[in-house]
Short mmCIF file of C-alpha atoms in Angstrom, two decimals:
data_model
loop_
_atom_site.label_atom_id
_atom_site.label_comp_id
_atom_site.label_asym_id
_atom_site.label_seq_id
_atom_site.Cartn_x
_atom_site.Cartn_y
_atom_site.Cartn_z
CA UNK Z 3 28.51 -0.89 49.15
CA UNK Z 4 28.12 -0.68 45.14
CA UNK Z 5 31.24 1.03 43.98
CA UNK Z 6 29.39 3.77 42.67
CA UNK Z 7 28.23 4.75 45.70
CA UNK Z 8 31.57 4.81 47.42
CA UNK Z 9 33.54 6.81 44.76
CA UNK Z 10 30.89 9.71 45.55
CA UNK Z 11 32.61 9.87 49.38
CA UNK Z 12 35.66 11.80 49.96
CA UNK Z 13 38.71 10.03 49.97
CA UNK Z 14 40.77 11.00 53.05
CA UNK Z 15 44.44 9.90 53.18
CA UNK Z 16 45.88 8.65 56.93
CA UNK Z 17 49.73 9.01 56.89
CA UNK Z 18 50.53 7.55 60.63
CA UNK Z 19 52.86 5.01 61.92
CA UNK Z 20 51.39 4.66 65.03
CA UNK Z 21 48.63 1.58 64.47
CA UNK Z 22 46.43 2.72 67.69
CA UNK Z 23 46.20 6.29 66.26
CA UNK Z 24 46.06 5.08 62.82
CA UNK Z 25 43.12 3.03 63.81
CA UNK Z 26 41.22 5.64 65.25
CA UNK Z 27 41.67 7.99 62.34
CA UNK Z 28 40.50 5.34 59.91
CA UNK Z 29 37.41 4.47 62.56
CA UNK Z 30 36.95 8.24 62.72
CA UNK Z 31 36.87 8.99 59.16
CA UNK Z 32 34.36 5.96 58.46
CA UNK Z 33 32.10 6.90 60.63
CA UNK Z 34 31.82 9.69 59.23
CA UNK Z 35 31.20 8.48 55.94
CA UNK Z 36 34.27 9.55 54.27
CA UNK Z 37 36.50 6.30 52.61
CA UNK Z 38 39.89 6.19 54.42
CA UNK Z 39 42.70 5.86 52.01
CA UNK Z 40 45.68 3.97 54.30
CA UNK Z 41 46.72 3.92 56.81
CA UNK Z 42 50.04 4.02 55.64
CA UNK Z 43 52.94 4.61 58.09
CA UNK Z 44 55.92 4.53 55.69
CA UNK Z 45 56.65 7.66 53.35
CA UNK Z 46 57.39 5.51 50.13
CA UNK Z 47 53.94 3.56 50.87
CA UNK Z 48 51.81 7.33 51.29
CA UNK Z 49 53.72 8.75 47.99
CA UNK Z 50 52.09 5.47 46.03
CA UNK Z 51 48.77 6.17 47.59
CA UNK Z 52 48.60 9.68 46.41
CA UNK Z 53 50.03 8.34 42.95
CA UNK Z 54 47.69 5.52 42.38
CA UNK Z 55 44.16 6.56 44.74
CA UNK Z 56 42.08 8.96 44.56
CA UNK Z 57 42.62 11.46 47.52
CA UNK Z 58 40.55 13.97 48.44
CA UNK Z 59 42.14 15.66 51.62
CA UNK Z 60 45.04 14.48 54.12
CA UNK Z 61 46.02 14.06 58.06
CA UNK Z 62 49.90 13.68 58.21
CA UNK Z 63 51.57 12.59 61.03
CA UNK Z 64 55.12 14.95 60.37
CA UNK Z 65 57.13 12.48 61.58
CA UNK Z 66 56.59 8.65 60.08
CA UNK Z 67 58.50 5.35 60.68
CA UNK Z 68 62.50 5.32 60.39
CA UNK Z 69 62.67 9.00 61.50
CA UNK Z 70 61.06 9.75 57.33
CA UNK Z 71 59.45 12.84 57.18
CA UNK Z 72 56.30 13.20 55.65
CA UNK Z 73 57.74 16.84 53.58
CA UNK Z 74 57.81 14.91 50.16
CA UNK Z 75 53.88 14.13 50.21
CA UNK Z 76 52.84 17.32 51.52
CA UNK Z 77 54.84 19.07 48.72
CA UNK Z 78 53.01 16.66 46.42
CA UNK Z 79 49.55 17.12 47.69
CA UNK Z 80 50.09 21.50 47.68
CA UNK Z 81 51.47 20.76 43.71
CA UNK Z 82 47.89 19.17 42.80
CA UNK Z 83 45.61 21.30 45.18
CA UNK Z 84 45.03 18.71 47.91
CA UNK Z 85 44.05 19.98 51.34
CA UNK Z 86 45.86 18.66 54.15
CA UNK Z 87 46.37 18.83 57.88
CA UNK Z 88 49.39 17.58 60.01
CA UNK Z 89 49.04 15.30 63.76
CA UNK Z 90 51.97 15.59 65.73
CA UNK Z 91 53.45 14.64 69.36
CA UNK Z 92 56.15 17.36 69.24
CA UNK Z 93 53.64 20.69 68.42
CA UNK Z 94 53.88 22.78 65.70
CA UNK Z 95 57.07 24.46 66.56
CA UNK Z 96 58.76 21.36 65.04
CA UNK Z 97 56.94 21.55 61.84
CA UNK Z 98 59.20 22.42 59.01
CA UNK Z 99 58.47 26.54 58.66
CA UNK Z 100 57.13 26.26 54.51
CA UNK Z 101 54.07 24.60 56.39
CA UNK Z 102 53.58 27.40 59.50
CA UNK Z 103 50.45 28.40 58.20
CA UNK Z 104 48.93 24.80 58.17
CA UNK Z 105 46.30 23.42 60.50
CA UNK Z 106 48.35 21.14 63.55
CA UNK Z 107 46.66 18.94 65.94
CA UNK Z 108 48.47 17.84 68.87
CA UNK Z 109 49.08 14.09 70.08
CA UNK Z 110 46.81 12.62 71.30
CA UNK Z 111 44.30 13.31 69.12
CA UNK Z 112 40.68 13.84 70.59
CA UNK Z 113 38.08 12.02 68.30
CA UNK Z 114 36.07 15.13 68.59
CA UNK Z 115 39.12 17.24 67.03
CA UNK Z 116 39.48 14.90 64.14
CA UNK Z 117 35.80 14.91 63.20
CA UNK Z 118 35.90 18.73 63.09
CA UNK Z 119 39.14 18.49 60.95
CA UNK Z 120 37.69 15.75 59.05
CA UNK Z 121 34.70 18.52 58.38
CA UNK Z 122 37.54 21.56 57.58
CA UNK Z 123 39.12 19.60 55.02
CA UNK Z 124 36.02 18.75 53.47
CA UNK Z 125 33.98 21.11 53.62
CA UNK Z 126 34.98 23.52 50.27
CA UNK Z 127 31.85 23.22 47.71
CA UNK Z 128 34.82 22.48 44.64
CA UNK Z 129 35.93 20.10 42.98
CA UNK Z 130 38.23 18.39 45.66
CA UNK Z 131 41.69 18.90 43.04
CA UNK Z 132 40.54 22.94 43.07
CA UNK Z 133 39.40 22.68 47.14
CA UNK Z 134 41.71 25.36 49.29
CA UNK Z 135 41.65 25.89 53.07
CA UNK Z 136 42.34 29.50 53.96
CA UNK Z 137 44.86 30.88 56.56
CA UNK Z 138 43.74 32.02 59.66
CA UNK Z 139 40.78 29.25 59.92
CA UNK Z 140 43.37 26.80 61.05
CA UNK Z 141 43.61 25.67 57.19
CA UNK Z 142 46.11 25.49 54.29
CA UNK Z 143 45.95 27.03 50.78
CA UNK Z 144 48.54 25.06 48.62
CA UNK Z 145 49.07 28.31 46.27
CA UNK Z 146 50.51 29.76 48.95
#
């Protein structure tokens, strides 16, 4: 793909530890014709890919590899208007209570559930640094 066609797509960002779910997010995200930015399943390795790639929106698994929590890049994504979404196996009562209003999908993910997603974060007509998701469509503003 010529390279200027590619940095037209949306650049999602997988933060996942788990390499079967990982790999469907990425397959799910392709084929969709988004660029996947990761997998990453450590929270030192995500922070660099928000630092150094272009990201456009975010899935987060909450809880990475070594017990890390993913908290640091979600504050960092809110700070420069990134939308985001978490994946979890433990539901969103365990999800830290800053990010309540934020759009949770439960482990396992359905393929069908992360296209939609895919679509949420995606969707806003902005620029993707001024895109916000709204409350109460399953969807996170970071100025809130």
């Amino acid at each position: 793909m010529d390279p200027a066609a590619k940095s037209a797509r949306l650049a999602i960002l997988v933060a996942e530890d788990d390499s079967l779910l990982a790999a469907d997010l990425e397959e799910a995200i392709r084929r969709c014709g988004y660029v996947c930015v990761g997998p990453a399943g450590g929270l030192s390795e995500v922070l660099r890919l928000i630092e150094n790639d272009r990201v456009d929106a975010a899935i987060l698994d909450v809880l990475l590899r070594h017990g890390e929590k993913i908290y640091p890049a979600a504050d960092l994504l809110a700070a420069r208007g990134i939308p985001f979404a978490f994946v979890t196996a433990y539901g969103s009562a365990h999800v830290d209570p800053r990010y309540a209003h934020c759009r949770v999908l439960a482990k396992p993910v359905l393929r069908e559930e992360l296209e939609l997603l895919e679509q949420e974060l995606t969707r806003s007509p902005k620029p993707p640094h001024q895109q916000t998701l709204t409350a109460g469509s399953g969807s996170f503003d970071p100025r809130s």
